mmCIF file of C-alpha atoms in Angstrom:
data_model
loop_
_atom_site.group_PDB
_atom_site.id
_atom_site.type_symbol
_atom_site.label_atom_id
_atom_site.label_comp_id
_atom_site.label_asym_id
_atom_site.label_seq_id
_atom_site.Cartn_x
_atom_site.Cartn_y
_atom_site.Cartn_z
ATOM 1 C CA MET F 1 15.161 62.271 51.130
ATOM 2 C CA ILE F 2 15.580 62.397 47.376
ATOM 3 C CA ASP F 3 18.503 60.033 47.743
ATOM 4 C CA GLU F 4 16.134 57.520 49.057
ATOM 5 C CA VAL F 5 13.998 57.914 46.011
ATOM 6 C CA ASP F 6 16.988 57.384 43.830
ATOM 7 C CA GLN F 7 17.542 53.975 45.748
ATOM 8 C CA ARG F 8 14.067 53.140 45.417
ATOM 9 C CA LEU F 9 13.802 53.864 41.576
ATOM 10 C CA LYS F 10 17.082 51.796 41.130
ATOM 11 C CA SER F 11 15.617 48.869 42.944
ATOM 12 C CA TRP F 12 12.340 49.025 41.003
ATOM 13 C CA VAL F 13 14.287 49.144 37.675
ATOM 14 C CA GLY F 14 16.261 46.299 38.889
ATOM 15 C CA ARG F 15 13.074 44.033 39.302
ATOM 16 C CA ILE F 16 12.208 45.018 35.728
ATOM 17 C CA ALA F 17 15.203 45.075 33.837
ATOM 18 C CA GLY F 18 17.172 42.290 35.658
ATOM 19 C CA ASN F 19 20.876 42.705 34.926
ATOM 20 C CA ALA F 20 20.637 45.727 32.917
ATOM 21 C CA PRO F 21 22.833 48.541 34.313
ATOM 22 C CA VAL F 22 21.069 51.409 36.088
ATOM 23 C CA TYR F 23 22.653 54.926 35.950
ATOM 24 C CA LEU F 24 21.904 58.004 37.869
ATOM 25 C CA GLY F 25 22.967 61.438 36.837
ATOM 26 C CA VAL F 26 23.278 63.313 33.567
ATOM 27 C CA PRO F 27 22.791 60.938 30.459
ATOM 28 C CA ASP F 28 25.560 60.719 28.143
ATOM 29 C CA ARG F 29 26.139 58.685 24.936
ATOM 30 C CA GLU F 30 27.394 55.713 26.707
ATOM 31 C CA THR F 31 24.718 55.363 29.497
ATOM 32 C CA VAL F 32 21.582 56.006 27.237
ATOM 33 C CA GLU F 33 22.734 53.101 24.867
ATOM 34 C CA HIS F 34 23.969 50.467 27.493
ATOM 35 C CA GLY F 35 21.274 50.576 30.255
ATOM 36 C CA VAL F 36 18.533 52.334 31.953
ATOM 37 C CA CYS F 37 19.229 56.101 32.895
ATOM 38 C CA LEU F 38 17.295 57.798 35.448
ATOM 39 C CA TYR F 39 18.068 61.351 35.249
ATOM 40 C CA LEU F 40 16.619 63.723 37.857
ATOM 41 C CA LEU F 41 15.084 66.382 35.550
ATOM 42 C CA GLU F 42 13.383 68.765 37.816
ATOM 43 C CA LEU F 43 11.602 69.489 41.155
ATOM 44 C CA GLY F 44 8.077 70.693 41.429
ATOM 45 C CA PRO F 45 5.202 71.378 43.804
ATOM 46 C CA ALA F 46 3.287 68.514 45.481
ATOM 47 C CA PRO F 47 0.433 67.087 43.677
ATOM 48 C CA LEU F 48 -3.055 68.443 45.027
ATOM 49 C CA SER F 49 -4.926 66.034 47.508
ATOM 50 C CA ARG F 50 -8.406 65.235 46.817
ATOM 51 C CA GLY F 51 -9.606 67.997 49.177
ATOM 52 C CA GLY F 52 -7.787 70.503 47.144
ATOM 53 C CA ARG F 53 -5.053 71.172 49.723
ATOM 54 C CA ARG F 54 -1.271 70.320 49.444
ATOM 55 C CA THR F 55 0.225 67.980 51.923
ATOM 56 C CA PRO F 56 2.679 69.888 54.237
ATOM 57 C CA LEU F 57 6.234 69.169 53.517
ATOM 58 C CA GLN F 58 6.042 67.597 50.211
ATOM 59 C CA ILE F 59 7.431 68.071 46.741
ATOM 60 C CA SER F 60 7.265 66.119 43.616
ATOM 61 C CA VAL F 61 10.453 65.069 41.746
ATOM 62 C CA CYS F 62 10.644 64.234 37.859
ATOM 63 C CA TYR F 63 12.980 61.819 36.384
ATOM 64 C CA LEU F 64 13.895 61.323 32.799
ATOM 65 C CA VAL F 65 13.808 57.617 31.925
ATOM 66 C CA THR F 66 15.644 56.137 28.851
ATOM 67 C CA ALA F 67 16.654 52.627 28.140
ATOM 68 C CA GLY F 68 19.244 51.308 25.789
ATOM 69 C CA ALA F 69 20.637 47.780 24.826
ATOM 70 C CA ASP F 70 22.863 46.141 22.303
ATOM 71 C CA SER F 71 20.111 46.164 19.813
ATOM 72 C CA PRO F 72 17.199 48.597 19.087
ATOM 73 C CA GLU F 73 14.645 45.859 19.565
ATOM 74 C CA ARG F 74 15.884 45.165 23.081
ATOM 75 C CA ALA F 75 16.119 48.636 24.016
ATOM 76 C CA HIS F 76 12.532 49.173 22.848
ATOM 77 C CA ARG F 77 11.279 46.001 24.631
ATOM 78 C CA LEU F 78 13.062 47.119 27.956
ATOM 79 C CA LEU F 79 11.554 50.568 27.505
ATOM 80 C CA GLY F 80 8.085 49.350 27.203
ATOM 81 C CA GLU F 81 8.402 47.039 30.022
ATOM 82 C CA LEU F 82 9.499 49.986 32.269
ATOM 83 C CA VAL F 83 6.559 52.177 30.979
ATOM 84 C CA PHE F 84 3.792 49.742 31.898
ATOM 85 C CA ALA F 85 5.274 48.595 34.994
ATOM 86 C CA ALA F 86 5.240 52.238 35.917
ATOM 87 C CA LEU F 87 1.645 52.527 34.991
ATOM 88 C CA GLU F 88 1.014 49.784 37.451
ATOM 89 C CA GLU F 89 2.580 51.828 40.452
ATOM 90 C CA ALA F 90 -0.117 53.765 42.166
ATOM 91 C CA GLU F 91 2.592 56.234 43.526
ATOM 92 C CA PHE F 92 4.067 56.971 39.955
ATOM 93 C CA GLU F 93 2.699 59.625 37.672
ATOM 94 C CA VAL F 94 3.936 58.719 34.018
ATOM 95 C CA ASP F 95 4.338 61.641 31.702
ATOM 96 C CA LEU F 96 4.404 60.420 27.854
ATOM 97 C CA THR F 97 4.380 63.764 26.256
ATOM 98 C CA PRO F 98 7.292 64.210 23.940
ATOM 99 C CA VAL F 99 10.527 65.443 25.710
ATOM 100 C CA PRO F 100 11.144 69.007 24.448
ATOM 101 C CA SER F 101 14.226 69.244 22.050
ATOM 102 C CA ALA F 102 15.725 71.866 24.147
ATOM 103 C CA ILE F 103 16.272 69.335 26.935
ATOM 104 C CA TRP F 104 18.092 66.908 24.514
ATOM 105 C CA ALA F 105 20.183 69.927 23.123
ATOM 106 C CA GLY F 106 21.113 70.875 26.692
ATOM 107 C CA LEU F 107 22.204 67.340 27.494
ATOM 108 C CA ARG F 108 24.048 67.186 24.287
ATOM 109 C CA VAL F 109 22.373 63.684 23.578
ATOM 110 C CA PRO F 110 20.497 63.035 20.466
ATOM 111 C CA PRO F 111 16.717 62.705 20.919
ATOM 112 C CA ARG F 112 15.600 59.218 21.914
ATOM 113 C CA PRO F 113 12.601 57.566 23.131
ATOM 114 C CA GLY F 114 11.999 58.101 26.786
ATOM 115 C CA PHE F 115 9.416 59.109 29.352
ATOM 116 C CA ARG F 116 9.148 61.303 32.508
ATOM 117 C CA LEU F 117 8.475 59.837 35.883
ATOM 118 C CA ARG F 118 6.973 61.901 38.633
ATOM 119 C CA LEU F 119 6.501 60.957 42.163
ATOM 120 C CA ALA F 120 6.010 62.548 45.596
ATOM 121 C CA VAL F 121 8.671 63.126 48.175
ATOM 122 C CA ARG F 122 7.400 63.542 51.769
ATOM 123 C CA ARG F 123 9.154 64.736 54.973
ATOM 124 C CA ASP F 124 7.452 64.275 58.042
ATOM 125 C CA ARG F 125 7.040 66.939 60.518
ATOM 126 C CA PRO F 126 8.510 66.333 63.951
ATOM 127 C CA GLN F 127 5.903 65.563 66.386
ATOM 128 C CA SER F 128 5.658 67.925 69.485
ATOM 129 C CA VAL F 129 6.256 66.257 72.516
ATOM 130 C CA VAL F 130 3.702 67.286 75.199
ATOM 131 C CA HIS F 131 4.926 66.782 78.563
ATOM 132 C CA HIS F 132 1.895 66.241 80.855
ATOM 133 C CA VAL F 133 2.637 67.921 84.156
ATOM 134 C CA ARG F 134 0.783 66.723 87.035
ATOM 135 C CA PHE F 135 0.093 69.403 89.617
ATOM 136 C CA PRO F 136 -0.912 68.536 93.258
ATOM 137 C CA SER F 137 -4.372 69.258 94.155
ATOM 138 C CA VAL F 138 -4.350 72.425 95.877
ATOM 139 C CA ALA F 139 -7.319 73.354 98.272
ATOM 140 C CA PRO F 140 -8.817 76.588 97.587
ATOM 141 C CA LEU F 141 -7.140 79.408 99.973
ATOM 142 C CA ALA F 142 -9.193 80.099 102.946
ATOM 143 C CA VAL F 143 -10.030 83.853 103.710
ATOM 144 C CA ALA F 144 -8.134 85.080 106.586
ATOM 145 C CA GLU F 145 -10.110 86.476 109.506
ATOM 146 C CA ALA F 146 -9.571 87.983 112.957
ATOM 147 C CA LEU F 147 -9.708 85.733 115.900
ATOM 148 C CA LEU F 148 -10.710 87.730 119.179
ATOM 149 C CA GLY F 149 -11.948 87.083 122.533
ATOM 150 C CA CYS F 150 -11.765 87.731 126.177
ATOM 151 C CA VAL F 151 -10.138 85.817 129.145
ATOM 152 C CA VAL F 152 -11.802 85.884 132.400
ATOM 153 C CA GLY F 153 -11.366 84.584 136.002
ATOM 154 C CA PRO F 154 -13.461 83.596 138.855
ATOM 155 C CA GLY F 155 -16.571 85.575 139.009
ATOM 156 C CA GLY F 156 -16.327 86.802 135.419
ATOM 157 C CA LYS F 157 -13.312 89.190 136.361
ATOM 158 C CA PRO F 158 -11.195 90.262 133.270
ATOM 159 C CA ILE F 159 -7.719 88.847 133.486
ATOM 160 C CA ALA F 160 -5.198 91.558 132.088
ATOM 161 C CA GLY F 161 -1.886 90.853 130.796
ATOM 162 C CA ALA F 162 -2.578 87.215 130.120
ATOM 163 C CA LEU F 163 -0.358 85.518 127.400
ATOM 164 C CA VAL F 164 -2.563 83.996 124.431
ATOM 165 C CA GLU F 165 -0.779 81.776 121.876
ATOM 166 C CA LEU F 166 -1.291 80.040 118.712
ATOM 167 C CA PRO F 167 1.737 77.579 118.555
ATOM 168 C CA ALA F 168 1.046 76.445 115.276
ATOM 169 C CA LEU F 169 1.005 79.716 113.557
ATOM 170 C CA SER F 170 3.723 81.031 115.844
ATOM 171 C CA LEU F 171 1.469 83.810 116.969
ATOM 172 C CA ALA F 172 1.199 85.206 120.519
ATOM 173 C CA THR F 173 -0.553 88.401 122.112
ATOM 174 C CA ARG F 174 -1.463 89.463 125.461
ATOM 175 C CA THR F 175 -5.025 90.521 126.871
ATOM 176 C CA ASP F 176 -5.622 94.214 127.503
ATOM 177 C CA ASP F 177 -6.891 95.901 130.593
ATOM 178 C CA GLN F 178 -10.544 94.392 129.716
ATOM 179 C CA GLY F 179 -9.097 91.018 129.411
ATOM 180 C CA CYS F 180 -9.404 91.046 125.540
ATOM 181 C CA PHE F 181 -7.159 89.799 122.941
ATOM 182 C CA ARG F 182 -7.204 89.947 119.106
ATOM 183 C CA PHE F 183 -5.193 88.065 116.299
ATOM 184 C CA PRO F 184 -5.975 90.298 113.143
ATOM 185 C CA ARG F 185 -5.638 87.629 110.583
ATOM 186 C CA VAL F 186 -5.617 84.049 110.915
ATOM 187 C CA PRO F 187 -7.039 81.188 109.005
ATOM 188 C CA PRO F 188 -10.600 79.438 109.939
ATOM 189 C CA VAL F 189 -10.561 78.437 113.557
ATOM 190 C CA ALA F 190 -10.759 74.850 112.657
ATOM 191 C CA SER F 191 -7.345 75.043 111.201
ATOM 192 C CA VAL F 192 -5.481 77.187 113.594
ATOM 193 C CA GLY F 193 -4.428 74.381 116.116
ATOM 194 C CA ARG F 194 -4.971 74.672 119.671
ATOM 195 C CA LEU F 195 -5.044 78.011 121.600
ATOM 196 C CA GLU F 196 -3.030 78.359 124.839
ATOM 197 C CA VAL F 197 -3.777 80.907 127.637
ATOM 198 C CA ARG F 198 -1.293 81.536 130.487
ATOM 199 C CA ALA F 199 -1.702 83.692 133.491
ATOM 200 C CA ARG F 200 -0.583 83.543 137.033
ATOM 201 C CA GLY F 201 1.040 80.169 136.578
ATOM 202 C CA GLU F 202 -1.997 78.450 135.027
ATOM 203 C CA LEU F 203 -2.176 77.188 131.642
ATOM 204 C CA LEU F 204 -5.272 76.600 129.657
ATOM 205 C CA ALA F 205 -5.210 74.884 126.272
ATOM 206 C CA LEU F 206 -8.273 74.812 123.897
ATOM 207 C CA GLY F 207 -8.384 72.555 120.856
ATOM 208 C CA PRO F 208 -9.732 73.805 117.583
ATOM 209 C CA GLU F 209 -12.942 71.888 117.856
ATOM 210 C CA VAL F 210 -13.648 73.783 121.107
ATOM 211 C CA LEU F 211 -12.852 77.075 119.368
ATOM 212 C CA ALA F 212 -14.978 76.295 116.438
ATOM 213 C CA ALA F 213 -17.995 75.324 118.588
ATOM 214 C CA GLY F 214 -17.945 78.587 120.765
ATOM 215 C CA PRO F 215 -19.277 82.014 119.663
ATOM 216 C CA GLN F 216 -17.152 84.893 118.445
ATOM 217 C CA PRO F 217 -15.644 86.850 120.438
ATOM 218 C CA LEU F 218 -14.639 83.852 122.572
ATOM 219 C CA LEU F 219 -15.241 83.738 126.210
ATOM 220 C CA ILE F 220 -12.598 81.970 127.884
ATOM 221 C CA ARG F 221 -12.767 81.159 131.458
ATOM 222 C CA LEU F 222 -9.297 80.683 133.312
ATOM 223 C CA PRO F 223 -9.386 78.793 136.398
ATOM 224 C CA LEU F 224 -7.438 80.779 138.868
ATOM 225 C CA LYS F 225 -7.099 80.675 142.423
ATOM 226 C CA GLU F 226 -9.064 83.478 144.264
ATOM 227 C CA ASP F 227 -6.682 85.744 146.097
#
């Protein structure tokens, strides 16, 4: 990211200085005398936003800018053009306070005119990818309940041992001595499918609509031939 700022500044200087060489790195006697030197002097915190908060993932970089040419007059003119051009850039912060002599001493370069240029370096946070999972609509679970009834023959006589089945649920039971049967836990009657009753070679099938219409316990009359 900072290297991108390097290239932006080099391109910007090129528009101002024309064919003057542009150097990046530590200034020495040759570079400060024969072109524009952009020396990355320091990194700093990001500038405060208007709301008083710092933008996430942002820092500031500070460059020391010097200019040289084949004559002092041309060097001064180039430096002035760079300063005023930088003041026109909204993203640049121009610092015209004197460069401390300790910096020049550390660079082993005689003090010379220059200015410091600060600008922000931002790094975008990766966007979290939100996967929208579409769940199939699920009907509320029905409360299981008992299904019970009695199987009788002609004259209301209870039929013992009759086979009572719910094929859709793979459930089966037989009637007791009183002709009664019971399925302890089944869905509501409307969703159990048909109920089949077998006894003495006879079969009676009742649909869910018939089961739902009758009272509980069910009274099922199986048509049998009288003995």
